[in-house]
mmCIF file of C-alpha atoms in Angstrom:
data_model
loop_
_atom_site.group_PDB
_atom_site.id
_atom_site.type_symbol
_atom_site.label_atom_id
_atom_site.label_comp_id
_atom_site.label_asym_id
_atom_site.label_seq_id
_atom_site.Cartn_x
_atom_site.Cartn_y
_atom_site.Cartn_z
ATOM 1 C CA MET Z 1455 0.162 -0.034 0.013
ATOM 2 C CA THR Z 1456 1.147 2.907 -0.730
ATOM 3 C CA SER Z 1457 1.591 6.123 1.519
ATOM 4 C CA ALA Z 1458 -0.988 8.240 -0.169
ATOM 5 C CA SER Z 1459 -3.563 5.535 -0.460
ATOM 6 C CA ARG Z 1460 -3.685 4.850 2.996
ATOM 7 C CA SER Z 1461 -3.851 8.582 4.195
ATOM 8 C CA LEU Z 1462 -6.731 8.582 1.902
ATOM 9 C CA LEU Z 1463 -8.086 5.210 3.630
ATOM 10 C CA ALA Z 1464 -7.122 7.048 7.151
ATOM 11 C CA ALA Z 1465 -9.171 10.342 5.686
ATOM 12 C CA CYS Z 1466 -12.423 8.041 4.717
ATOM 13 C CA ALA Z 1467 -12.413 6.553 7.737
ATOM 14 C CA ALA Z 1468 -12.201 9.593 9.910
ATOM 15 C CA MET Z 1469 -14.964 10.783 7.607
ATOM 16 C CA LEU Z 1470 -17.245 7.614 8.456
ATOM 17 C CA TRP Z 1471 -16.649 8.386 12.595
ATOM 18 C CA VAL Z 1472 -17.525 11.818 12.429
ATOM 19 C CA PHE Z 1473 -20.733 10.459 9.729
ATOM 20 C CA ALA Z 1474 -21.931 8.479 12.537
ATOM 21 C CA GLY Z 1475 -20.643 9.839 15.264
ATOM 22 C CA GLY Z 1476 -23.344 13.265 13.934
ATOM 23 C CA CYS Z 1477 -25.856 10.265 13.107
ATOM 24 C CA GLN Z 1478 -25.401 9.299 16.395
ATOM 25 C CA ILE Z 1479 -25.892 12.668 18.239
ATOM 26 C CA ARG Z 1480 -28.865 13.529 16.063
ATOM 27 C CA GLN Z 1481 -30.910 10.217 17.574
ATOM 28 C CA ASP Z 1482 -30.049 10.628 21.225
ATOM 29 C CA MET Z 1483 -31.447 14.219 20.831
ATOM 30 C CA ALA Z 1484 -34.719 13.535 19.624
ATOM 31 C CA ASP Z 1485 -34.585 10.251 21.528
ATOM 32 C CA GLN Z 1486 -34.176 11.736 25.075
ATOM 33 C CA PRO Z 1487 -33.824 9.872 27.642
ATOM 34 C CA LYS Z 1488 -37.348 10.957 28.894
ATOM 35 C CA ASN Z 1489 -40.857 9.957 29.450
ATOM 36 C CA ARG Z 1490 -44.004 11.627 27.227
ATOM 37 C CA PRO Z 1491 -47.241 11.796 27.913
ATOM 38 C CA LEU Z 1492 -48.607 8.125 27.460
ATOM 39 C CA SER Z 1493 -44.518 6.478 26.152
ATOM 40 C CA PRO Z 1494 -43.487 3.391 27.171
ATOM 41 C CA SER Z 1495 -41.433 2.448 29.949
ATOM 42 C CA PRO Z 1496 -38.847 -0.249 30.842
ATOM 43 C CA PHE Z 1497 -38.810 0.807 34.667
ATOM 44 C CA PHE Z 1498 -42.180 -0.623 35.467
ATOM 45 C CA ASP Z 1499 -43.369 -4.119 35.301
ATOM 46 C CA ASP Z 1500 -46.712 -2.670 33.272
ATOM 47 C CA GLY Z 1501 -44.926 -0.856 30.771
ATOM 48 C CA ARG Z 1502 -46.251 2.541 32.158
ATOM 49 C CA SER Z 1503 -44.676 5.539 32.403
ATOM 50 C CA GLU Z 1504 -47.955 6.943 33.793
ATOM 51 C CA ARG Z 1505 -48.830 5.508 37.022
ATOM 52 C CA PRO Z 1506 -52.200 4.008 38.547
ATOM 53 C CA LEU Z 1507 -53.018 6.211 41.191
ATOM 54 C CA LEU Z 1508 -51.991 4.111 44.583
ATOM 55 C CA GLU Z 1509 -55.080 2.756 47.157
ATOM 56 C CA ASN Z 1510 -56.281 4.831 49.384
ATOM 57 C CA THR Z 1511 -54.929 8.320 47.473
ATOM 58 C CA VAL Z 1512 -56.846 10.733 46.052
ATOM 59 C CA ALA Z 1513 -55.363 12.671 42.667
ATOM 60 C CA ARG Z 1514 -54.165 16.508 43.470
ATOM 61 C CA GLY Z 1515 -57.148 18.250 42.326
ATOM 62 C CA SER Z 1516 -60.220 15.724 42.211
ATOM 63 C CA ILE Z 1517 -60.961 17.340 45.288
ATOM 64 C CA ALA Z 1518 -62.160 20.594 43.326
ATOM 65 C CA ASP Z 1519 -64.785 18.027 42.209
ATOM 66 C CA ASP Z 1520 -66.727 17.659 45.661
ATOM 67 C CA ASP Z 1521 -68.569 21.007 45.598
ATOM 68 C CA LEU Z 1522 -69.885 19.560 42.088
ATOM 69 C CA PHE Z 1523 -71.442 16.995 44.249
ATOM 70 C CA VAL Z 1524 -75.222 16.643 44.237
ATOM 71 C CA PRO Z 1525 -76.636 13.133 46.039
ATOM 72 C CA LYS Z 1526 -78.897 11.214 43.971
ATOM 73 C CA GLU Z 1527 -81.798 12.080 45.542
ATOM 74 C CA SER Z 1528 -81.255 16.160 45.295
ATOM 75 C CA ASN Z 1529 -82.303 18.305 42.683
ATOM 76 C CA ALA Z 1530 -79.902 20.883 43.406
ATOM 77 C CA PHE Z 1531 -77.813 22.121 40.895
ATOM 78 C CA PRO Z 1532 -74.212 23.193 41.494
ATOM 79 C CA LEU Z 1533 -72.959 25.833 39.012
ATOM 80 C CA PRO Z 1534 -74.590 29.291 38.063
ATOM 81 C CA LEU Z 1535 -77.333 28.589 35.392
ATOM 82 C CA THR Z 1536 -75.559 30.720 31.872
ATOM 83 C CA PRO Z 1537 -76.195 30.732 28.355
ATOM 84 C CA GLU Z 1538 -72.731 29.956 28.005
ATOM 85 C CA LEU Z 1539 -72.936 26.653 30.366
ATOM 86 C CA LEU Z 1540 -76.066 25.821 27.683
ATOM 87 C CA LYS Z 1541 -73.862 26.383 25.233
ATOM 88 C CA ARG Z 1542 -71.404 24.276 26.793
ATOM 89 C CA GLY Z 1543 -73.931 21.935 27.070
ATOM 90 C CA GLN Z 1544 -74.915 21.451 24.222
ATOM 91 C CA GLU Z 1545 -71.460 21.245 22.451
ATOM 92 C CA ARG Z 1546 -70.488 18.185 25.490
ATOM 93 C CA TYR Z 1547 -73.861 16.565 24.941
ATOM 94 C CA LYS Z 1548 -73.567 16.464 20.931
ATOM 95 C CA ILE Z 1549 -69.909 14.882 21.372
ATOM 96 C CA PHE Z 1550 -70.207 12.137 24.064
ATOM 97 C CA CYS Z 1551 -74.168 11.372 24.221
ATOM 98 C CA SER Z 1552 -75.600 11.840 21.209
ATOM 99 C CA PRO Z 1553 -73.767 8.715 19.696
ATOM 100 C CA CYS Z 1554 -76.498 6.847 21.865
ATOM 101 C CA HIS Z 1555 -79.303 9.280 23.080
ATOM 102 C CA GLY Z 1556 -79.879 11.000 19.990
ATOM 103 C CA ILE Z 1557 -79.629 14.530 19.090
ATOM 104 C CA GLN Z 1558 -82.983 14.726 20.516
ATOM 105 C CA GLY Z 1559 -82.787 13.018 23.288
ATOM 106 C CA ASP Z 1560 -85.057 10.117 21.773
ATOM 107 C CA GLY Z 1561 -82.801 7.277 22.090
ATOM 108 C CA ASN Z 1562 -81.914 7.134 18.565
ATOM 109 C CA GLY Z 1563 -78.241 7.336 18.441
ATOM 110 C CA MET Z 1564 -76.141 6.089 15.231
ATOM 111 C CA ILE Z 1565 -74.623 3.482 17.868
ATOM 112 C CA VAL Z 1566 -78.544 2.398 18.592
ATOM 113 C CA MET Z 1567 -78.468 2.172 14.742
ATOM 114 C CA ARG Z 1568 -75.840 -0.422 15.051
ATOM 115 C CA GLY Z 1569 -76.928 -2.325 17.411
ATOM 116 C CA MET Z 1570 -76.730 -0.681 20.585
ATOM 117 C CA LYS Z 1571 -78.751 -1.753 23.412
ATOM 118 C CA ARG Z 1572 -81.421 1.581 23.107
ATOM 119 C CA PRO Z 1573 -81.700 4.046 25.782
ATOM 120 C CA PRO Z 1574 -85.343 5.152 27.291
ATOM 121 C CA SER Z 1575 -85.693 8.619 25.387
ATOM 122 C CA PHE Z 1576 -85.769 11.514 28.467
ATOM 123 C CA THR Z 1577 -87.455 13.283 25.908
ATOM 124 C CA ASP Z 1578 -90.910 11.079 25.383
ATOM 125 C CA PRO Z 1579 -94.192 13.268 25.608
ATOM 126 C CA HIS Z 1580 -96.025 9.976 27.192
ATOM 127 C CA ASP Z 1581 -93.449 8.831 29.670
ATOM 128 C CA PRO Z 1582 -92.441 11.864 32.186
ATOM 129 C CA ARG Z 1583 -90.409 9.352 34.319
ATOM 130 C CA LEU Z 1584 -86.888 11.024 33.020
ATOM 131 C CA ARG Z 1585 -88.390 14.416 33.036
ATOM 132 C CA GLN Z 1586 -89.420 14.245 36.625
ATOM 133 C CA VAL Z 1587 -86.133 12.487 38.100
ATOM 134 C CA PRO Z 1588 -83.664 14.542 40.130
ATOM 135 C CA ASN Z 1589 -80.753 16.100 39.233
ATOM 136 C CA GLY Z 1590 -78.917 14.478 41.527
ATOM 137 C CA TYR Z 1591 -79.602 10.995 39.651
ATOM 138 C CA LEU Z 1592 -78.583 12.157 36.543
ATOM 139 C CA TYR Z 1593 -75.158 13.175 37.736
ATOM 140 C CA ASP Z 1594 -75.445 10.163 39.222
ATOM 141 C CA VAL Z 1595 -75.566 8.055 35.818
ATOM 142 C CA VAL Z 1596 -73.529 10.075 33.918
ATOM 143 C CA THR Z 1597 -70.316 10.028 36.639
ATOM 144 C CA ASN Z 1598 -71.462 6.140 37.591
ATOM 145 C CA GLY Z 1599 -73.299 4.904 34.744
ATOM 146 C CA PHE Z 1600 -75.907 2.698 34.472
ATOM 147 C CA GLY Z 1601 -76.919 -0.243 32.549
ATOM 148 C CA ALA Z 1602 -75.598 -0.652 29.376
ATOM 149 C CA MET Z 1603 -73.879 2.232 29.830
ATOM 150 C CA LEU Z 1604 -70.611 2.754 31.671
ATOM 151 C CA SER Z 1605 -69.517 5.706 33.131
ATOM 152 C CA TYR Z 1606 -68.567 8.851 31.452
ATOM 153 C CA SER Z 1607 -66.720 9.983 34.245
ATOM 154 C CA ALA Z 1608 -63.218 10.008 33.053
ATOM 155 C CA GLN Z 1609 -64.518 11.150 29.540
ATOM 156 C CA VAL Z 1610 -66.048 14.104 30.876
ATOM 157 C CA PRO Z 1611 -65.352 16.031 34.055
ATOM 158 C CA ALA Z 1612 -67.752 17.065 36.720
ATOM 159 C CA THR Z 1613 -68.479 20.713 35.465
ATOM 160 C CA ASP Z 1614 -69.165 19.474 31.764
ATOM 161 C CA ARG Z 1615 -71.204 16.709 33.590
ATOM 162 C CA TRP Z 1616 -73.826 19.713 35.402
ATOM 163 C CA ALA Z 1617 -73.226 21.473 31.711
ATOM 164 C CA ILE Z 1618 -74.858 18.625 29.675
ATOM 165 C CA ILE Z 1619 -77.223 18.278 32.232
ATOM 166 C CA ALA Z 1620 -78.551 21.618 32.030
ATOM 167 C CA TYR Z 1621 -78.527 20.968 28.115
ATOM 168 C CA VAL Z 1622 -80.436 17.844 28.722
ATOM 169 C CA ARG Z 1623 -83.658 19.603 30.636
ATOM 170 C CA ALA Z 1624 -83.475 22.389 27.898
ATOM 171 C CA LEU Z 1625 -83.982 19.501 25.514
ATOM 172 C CA GLN Z 1626 -87.018 18.493 27.853
ATOM 173 C CA LEU Z 1627 -88.478 21.529 28.129
ATOM 174 C CA SER Z 1628 -88.128 22.339 24.640
ATOM 175 C CA ARG Z 1629 -89.688 19.001 22.967
ATOM 176 C CA ASN Z 1630 -92.409 19.222 25.504
ATOM 177 C CA ALA Z 1631 -93.619 22.492 25.704
ATOM 178 C CA PRO Z 1632 -97.097 23.448 24.625
ATOM 179 C CA ALA Z 1633 -97.726 26.104 22.158
ATOM 180 C CA SER Z 1634 -99.288 28.491 24.495
ATOM 181 C CA GLU Z 1635 -95.707 29.341 26.415
ATOM 182 C CA LEU Z 1636 -94.057 30.011 23.296
ATOM 183 C CA PRO Z 1637 -93.205 33.944 22.669
ATOM 184 C CA PRO Z 1638 -95.823 34.982 19.882
ATOM 185 C CA ASP Z 1639 -93.445 35.654 17.588
ATOM 186 C CA VAL Z 1640 -92.304 31.604 17.716
ATOM 187 C CA ARG Z 1641 -95.785 31.025 17.884
ATOM 188 C CA ASP Z 1642 -96.504 32.487 14.501
ATOM 189 C CA LYS Z 1643 -94.143 30.280 12.826
ATOM 190 C CA LEU Z 1644 -96.152 27.091 13.745
ATOM 191 C CA PRO Z 1645 -98.330 24.787 11.172
ATOM 192 C CA LYS Z 1646 -101.884 25.999 11.762
ATOM 193 C CA GLY Z 1647 -103.084 23.094 13.054
ATOM 194 C CA ASP Z 1648 -99.870 22.598 15.630
ATOM 195 C CA SER Z 1649 -101.010 25.822 17.801
ATOM 196 C CA ALA Z 1650 -104.404 24.025 19.400
ATOM 197 C CA LYS Z 1651 -101.833 21.932 21.178
ATOM 198 C CA MET X 611 8.283 19.999 -29.603
ATOM 199 C CA ALA X 612 3.875 17.927 -30.844
ATOM 200 C CA GLN X 613 1.362 18.560 -28.750
ATOM 201 C CA ILE X 614 0.763 15.762 -26.241
ATOM 202 C CA PHE X 615 -3.162 16.358 -25.787
ATOM 203 C CA HIS X 616 -5.235 16.043 -29.006
ATOM 204 C CA ARG X 617 -7.421 19.487 -29.621
ATOM 205 C CA SER X 618 -10.767 17.538 -28.482
ATOM 206 C CA THR X 619 -9.167 16.835 -25.226
ATOM 207 C CA ASN X 620 -10.241 20.636 -24.520
ATOM 208 C CA PHE X 621 -13.826 19.479 -24.551
ATOM 209 C CA ILE X 622 -13.771 16.566 -22.440
ATOM 210 C CA SER X 623 -12.043 18.345 -19.704
ATOM 211 C CA ARG X 624 -14.372 20.927 -19.819
ATOM 212 C CA PHE X 625 -16.947 18.895 -20.109
ATOM 213 C CA SER X 626 -16.113 16.784 -17.261
ATOM 214 C CA LEU X 627 -14.991 19.696 -15.144
ATOM 215 C CA PHE X 628 -18.853 20.761 -15.672
ATOM 216 C CA SER X 629 -20.469 17.355 -15.166
ATOM 217 C CA ALA X 630 -18.285 17.028 -11.139
ATOM 218 C CA VAL X 631 -20.199 19.938 -10.322
ATOM 219 C CA PHE X 632 -23.341 19.497 -11.934
ATOM 220 C CA LEU X 633 -22.915 15.482 -10.441
ATOM 221 C CA VAL X 634 -22.108 17.305 -6.741
ATOM 222 C CA GLY X 635 -24.867 19.181 -7.349
ATOM 223 C CA LEU X 636 -26.910 15.991 -8.607
ATOM 224 C CA GLY X 637 -26.360 14.263 -5.154
ATOM 225 C CA LEU X 638 -27.054 17.554 -3.229
ATOM 226 C CA VAL X 639 -30.775 17.420 -4.739
ATOM 227 C CA GLY X 640 -30.891 13.731 -4.336
ATOM 228 C CA VAL X 641 -30.210 13.636 -0.304
ATOM 229 C CA LEU X 642 -32.309 16.472 0.045
ATOM 230 C CA GLY X 643 -35.126 14.931 -1.769
ATOM 231 C CA LEU X 644 -34.425 12.098 0.247
ATOM 232 C CA ALA X 645 -34.343 13.442 3.551
ATOM 233 C CA ARG X 646 -37.965 15.067 2.597
ATOM 234 C CA SER X 647 -39.498 11.922 0.903
ATOM 235 C CA PRO X 648 -41.233 9.576 2.602
ATOM 236 C CA TYR X 649 -38.657 7.004 2.729
ATOM 237 C CA SER X 650 -37.425 8.790 5.309
ATOM 238 C CA THR X 651 -40.230 10.975 7.014
ATOM 239 C CA ASN X 652 -42.872 7.688 6.907
ATOM 240 C CA GLN X 653 -45.686 9.890 5.346
ATOM 241 C CA ASN X 654 -48.307 7.960 4.219
ATOM 242 C CA VAL X 655 -46.913 4.545 5.838
ATOM 243 C CA VAL X 656 -49.574 2.913 7.397
ATOM 244 C CA ARG X 657 -48.678 0.969 10.485
ATOM 245 C CA ALA X 658 -49.830 -2.462 11.795
ATOM 246 C CA GLN X 659 -51.646 -2.058 15.314
ATOM 247 C CA PRO X 660 -52.652 -5.140 17.755
ATOM 248 C CA VAL X 661 -56.404 -4.195 16.591
ATOM 249 C CA GLN X 662 -56.964 -2.700 13.240
ATOM 250 C CA PHE X 663 -58.883 0.421 14.563
ATOM 251 C CA SER X 664 -61.216 2.480 11.666
ATOM 252 C CA HIS X 665 -61.383 5.730 12.062
ATOM 253 C CA LYS X 666 -62.859 5.351 8.867
ATOM 254 C CA HIS X 667 -65.645 3.419 10.639
ATOM 255 C CA HIS X 668 -65.672 5.161 13.594
ATOM 256 C CA VAL X 669 -65.425 8.801 12.213
ATOM 257 C CA GLY X 670 -67.008 8.679 8.819
ATOM 258 C CA ASP X 671 -69.181 5.945 9.242
ATOM 259 C CA ASP X 672 -70.610 6.749 13.015
ATOM 260 C CA GLY X 673 -69.858 10.586 13.283
ATOM 261 C CA LEU X 674 -68.184 10.237 15.999
ATOM 262 C CA ASP X 675 -66.765 13.126 17.585
ATOM 263 C CA CYS X 676 -62.645 13.260 18.013
ATOM 264 C CA ARG X 677 -63.083 13.961 21.206
ATOM 265 C CA TYR X 678 -65.108 11.199 22.071
ATOM 266 C CA CYS X 679 -62.115 9.950 22.401
ATOM 267 C CA HIS X 680 -59.109 12.136 21.938
ATOM 268 C CA THR X 681 -60.321 14.096 25.735
ATOM 269 C CA SER X 682 -57.831 16.076 26.608
ATOM 270 C CA VAL X 683 -57.152 17.822 23.074
ATOM 271 C CA GLU X 684 -58.592 20.998 23.798
ATOM 272 C CA THR X 685 -56.887 21.309 27.612
ATOM 273 C CA SER X 686 -53.631 19.579 27.353
ATOM 274 C CA ALA X 687 -50.338 19.299 24.774
ATOM 275 C CA VAL X 688 -51.375 15.656 24.020
ATOM 276 C CA ALA X 689 -54.623 15.060 22.397
ATOM 277 C CA GLY X 690 -54.880 11.346 23.926
ATOM 278 C CA ILE X 691 -55.006 7.946 23.378
ATOM 279 C CA PRO X 692 -58.407 6.775 24.696
ATOM 280 C CA PRO X 693 -57.747 3.953 27.542
ATOM 281 C CA THR X 694 -59.681 0.697 26.809
ATOM 282 C CA LYS X 695 -62.290 1.322 28.815
ATOM 283 C CA THR X 696 -63.503 4.394 26.100
ATOM 284 C CA CYS X 697 -63.773 1.260 24.225
ATOM 285 C CA MET X 698 -65.667 -0.753 25.977
ATOM 286 C CA ASN X 699 -68.410 1.896 25.984
ATOM 287 C CA CYS X 700 -69.954 0.332 22.965
ATOM 288 C CA HIS X 701 -67.887 -2.767 22.422
ATOM 289 C CA SER X 702 -69.376 -3.909 25.899
ATOM 290 C CA VAL X 703 -72.181 -4.921 23.466
ATOM 291 C CA LEU X 704 -71.560 -4.087 20.062
ATOM 292 C CA TYR X 705 -69.648 -6.808 18.445
ATOM 293 C CA ALA X 706 -68.806 -8.524 22.149
ATOM 294 C CA ASP X 707 -67.908 -11.801 20.641
ATOM 295 C CA ALA X 708 -66.057 -10.448 17.657
ATOM 296 C CA PRO X 709 -62.320 -12.967 17.911
ATOM 297 C CA TYR X 710 -60.911 -9.485 15.968
ATOM 298 C CA LEU X 711 -61.714 -7.652 19.170
ATOM 299 C CA GLU X 712 -60.354 -10.218 21.698
ATOM 300 C CA PRO X 713 -57.055 -7.460 22.396
ATOM 301 C CA ILE X 714 -59.429 -5.362 24.185
ATOM 302 C CA ARG X 715 -61.017 -7.404 25.823
ATOM 303 C CA GLU X 716 -58.344 -8.757 27.300
ATOM 304 C CA SER X 717 -56.349 -5.841 27.815
ATOM 305 C CA PHE X 718 -59.668 -4.981 29.630
ATOM 306 C CA ARG X 719 -59.486 -7.511 31.871
ATOM 307 C CA THR X 720 -55.985 -7.813 32.727
ATOM 308 C CA ASN X 721 -55.927 -4.148 33.118
ATOM 309 C CA GLN X 722 -52.876 -4.202 31.058
ATOM 310 C CA SER X 723 -51.771 -1.419 28.191
ATOM 311 C CA ILE X 724 -52.808 -2.170 25.111
ATOM 312 C CA GLN X 725 -49.421 -1.025 22.660
ATOM 313 C CA TRP X 726 -50.834 1.080 20.179
ATOM 314 C CA VAL X 727 -48.182 1.828 17.786
ATOM 315 C CA LYS X 728 -47.251 5.456 17.345
ATOM 316 C CA VAL X 729 -48.521 7.072 13.736
ATOM 317 C CA HIS X 730 -47.333 10.832 14.468
ATOM 318 C CA ARG X 731 -44.079 10.898 16.103
ATOM 319 C CA LEU X 732 -42.413 13.993 16.904
ATOM 320 C CA PRO X 733 -38.512 14.376 17.847
ATOM 321 C CA ASP X 734 -38.265 14.482 21.798
ATOM 322 C CA PHE X 735 -36.430 18.196 21.157
ATOM 323 C CA VAL X 736 -40.038 19.709 19.578
ATOM 324 C CA TYR X 737 -42.891 20.931 21.790
ATOM 325 C CA PHE X 738 -45.549 20.449 20.473
ATOM 326 C CA ASN X 739 -48.790 21.523 21.634
ATOM 327 C CA HIS X 740 -52.717 20.348 20.936
ATOM 328 C CA SER X 741 -54.643 22.943 22.631
ATOM 329 C CA ILE X 742 -52.764 25.863 21.473
ATOM 330 C CA HIS X 743 -53.779 24.675 17.789
ATOM 331 C CA VAL X 744 -57.402 23.760 18.551
ATOM 332 C CA ASN X 745 -58.110 27.019 20.617
ATOM 333 C CA LYS X 746 -57.223 29.200 18.141
ATOM 334 C CA GLY X 747 -58.749 27.488 14.881
ATOM 335 C CA VAL X 748 -56.569 24.931 13.423
ATOM 336 C CA GLY X 749 -58.663 22.384 12.339
ATOM 337 C CA CYS X 750 -57.274 18.599 12.827
ATOM 338 C CA SER X 751 -57.709 17.412 9.031
ATOM 339 C CA THR X 752 -55.127 20.970 8.429
ATOM 340 C CA CYS X 753 -52.680 18.647 9.644
ATOM 341 C CA HIS X 754 -54.311 14.558 9.931
ATOM 342 C CA GLY X 755 -55.337 15.079 6.980
ATOM 343 C CA SER X 756 -59.142 13.318 5.969
ATOM 344 C CA VAL X 757 -59.239 10.754 8.930
ATOM 345 C CA ASN X 758 -62.469 9.599 8.424
ATOM 346 C CA GLN X 759 -61.977 8.521 4.999
ATOM 347 C CA MET X 760 -58.567 6.550 6.483
ATOM 348 C CA PRO X 761 -59.763 2.395 7.046
ATOM 349 C CA LEU X 762 -56.095 2.582 8.656
ATOM 350 C CA MET X 763 -54.334 5.314 10.536
ATOM 351 C CA PHE X 764 -51.295 7.269 8.621
ATOM 352 C CA GLN X 765 -49.573 10.152 8.715
ATOM 353 C CA ALA X 766 -50.794 12.609 6.099
ATOM 354 C CA SER X 767 -48.366 14.882 6.635
ATOM 355 C CA PRO X 768 -44.457 15.057 6.417
ATOM 356 C CA LEU X 769 -44.118 16.469 10.042
ATOM 357 C CA LEU X 770 -40.543 18.319 8.605
ATOM 358 C CA MET X 771 -39.673 21.479 10.348
ATOM 359 C CA GLU X 772 -39.851 23.519 7.176
ATOM 360 C CA TRP X 773 -43.556 22.322 6.690
ATOM 361 C CA CYS X 774 -44.239 23.608 10.605
ATOM 362 C CA LEU X 775 -42.707 26.625 9.127
ATOM 363 C CA ASP X 776 -45.186 27.149 6.382
ATOM 364 C CA CYS X 777 -47.759 27.356 8.830
ATOM 365 C CA HIS X 778 -46.461 29.691 11.651
ATOM 366 C CA ARG X 779 -45.470 32.121 8.447
ATOM 367 C CA ASN X 780 -49.117 32.177 7.334
ATOM 368 C CA PRO X 781 -51.255 31.007 9.770
ATOM 369 C CA GLU X 782 -54.591 32.843 8.761
ATOM 370 C CA LYS X 783 -54.634 30.559 5.314
ATOM 371 C CA VAL X 784 -55.806 27.503 7.799
ATOM 372 C CA LEU X 785 -57.739 29.222 10.440
ATOM 373 C CA ARG X 786 -61.071 28.411 10.686
ATOM 374 C CA ALA X 787 -63.751 30.074 11.807
ATOM 375 C CA THR X 788 -65.833 28.175 14.960
ATOM 376 C CA LYS X 789 -65.096 24.998 17.079
ATOM 377 C CA GLU X 790 -67.474 23.052 15.240
ATOM 378 C CA ASP X 791 -65.395 23.450 12.034
ATOM 379 C CA VAL X 792 -62.058 22.602 13.711
ATOM 380 C CA PHE X 793 -63.616 19.453 14.482
ATOM 381 C CA ASP X 794 -64.588 19.432 11.196
ATOM 382 C CA MET X 795 -63.437 16.103 9.004
ATOM 383 C CA ASN X 796 -64.896 17.983 5.559
ATOM 384 C CA TRP X 797 -64.099 21.252 5.859
ATOM 385 C CA LYS X 798 -62.557 23.119 2.792
ATOM 386 C CA ALA X 799 -61.608 26.659 3.253
ATOM 387 C CA PRO X 800 -64.275 29.006 2.296
ATOM 388 C CA GLU X 801 -63.046 31.747 -1.285
ATOM 389 C CA ASP X 802 -62.345 34.540 1.213
ATOM 390 C CA GLN X 803 -60.853 32.738 3.234
ATOM 391 C CA ALA X 804 -57.739 35.218 3.372
ATOM 392 C CA LYS X 805 -59.616 37.785 4.351
ATOM 393 C CA LEU X 806 -61.233 35.908 6.726
ATOM 394 C CA GLY X 807 -58.360 34.458 8.237
ATOM 395 C CA LYS X 808 -56.728 37.373 8.718
ATOM 396 C CA GLN X 809 -59.778 38.875 10.752
ATOM 397 C CA PHE X 810 -59.421 36.079 13.286
ATOM 398 C CA ALA X 811 -55.812 36.450 13.384
ATOM 399 C CA ILE X 812 -56.551 39.540 15.249
ATOM 400 C CA GLU X 813 -59.646 38.363 17.049
ATOM 401 C CA ARG X 814 -57.982 35.701 18.633
ATOM 402 C CA LYS X 815 -54.076 37.317 18.981
ATOM 403 C CA ILE X 816 -52.021 35.338 16.591
ATOM 404 C CA ARG X 817 -48.892 36.372 17.149
ATOM 405 C CA THR X 818 -46.291 37.636 14.874
ATOM 406 C CA THR X 819 -44.713 35.535 12.217
ATOM 407 C CA ALA X 820 -41.418 36.574 14.008
ATOM 408 C CA GLU X 821 -42.615 35.486 17.107
ATOM 409 C CA LEU X 822 -44.386 31.969 15.622
ATOM 410 C CA THR X 823 -41.118 31.364 14.026
ATOM 411 C CA SER X 824 -38.523 31.834 16.324
ATOM 412 C CA CYS X 825 -36.718 28.907 17.475
ATOM 413 C CA SER X 826 -38.067 28.989 21.559
ATOM 414 C CA THR X 827 -41.669 28.704 19.833
ATOM 415 C CA CYS X 828 -41.114 24.970 19.566
ATOM 416 C CA HIS X 829 -37.686 24.123 20.927
ATOM 417 C CA ARG X 830 -37.305 25.060 24.370
#
């Protein structure tokens, strides 16, 4: 091997080393030894970096929900009723409830069409039961589930649950309002035969 | 003394000099192109998952809102992968015996996580936050594509830095009018988007291009 080819080889090796080293550094920055939300972790036996609650502990902030707790039998409503709360409730109802309960609360949502057990209509004019249950009962159903419906406490925070309940009450009212209680300008829009109802 | 080289060598030497420059340039273009190609960005690559979950079915056919499962998208940096419990909301009744869904039921029984394969992976030195984008009016489909038409999930955008900057320089071209629009998979920019977008950017106090393209906006 001539000295020229030897130095060429050395230069190539040096370049390769720099190149490989450079790549290594890049990967270190992109894959830092830290956990991101829901990233796997070999440190714990179950492979999760997010840790479940230990027994007999409560999550930070969950005490705040205590103010929003209303017993099943109580008809209290723990938040001030505002148009914003109703709007929020409408939005959350569409996201989390309408798949089964339907956009009108009649229990004809898309998932029911797919074969889910049909929930009772809570706006049914012929069945006042769910229109008469106290607010606390509705809160309990959303929080802990009922029948085929599992708990929605993980998906819907407590304030949103109350927003939804407010909206459900508005739905029940709107689906069962007698024409005589409508404001005159709205009543005029009704088809003529319906105004007697 | 006789000439050593024939006259034609003039051309050959010029040509090879030019070719060398050209080839180096071509190589450079090739490398840059490769770095931007789906080969390196994983764009449009469908990943095998423990359960072949179809967004097309759940979003497109059933009409579920993104937020039904990705509950934290409006309030936190990550949209959130739903816990197995969310699947069971429906699948404790629907397809409750389907062998296809056995990994879901097993996860629910044993309390072991389903190890979904991450499709949109940013390097750890990027601090992307979903909530700020969603709350300022950037729609899901702007980055994630028409998820309601994807039987299997893939990364619809290159996720390159230049792709991020493209919007951070001109946010007005993607800003949508309402929250409902943000989660609408079929949203199309209205004809006066340029004008509307500028107005939304002012109303929502979107930062200036200088701030949006500052290094520390995304790298901390």
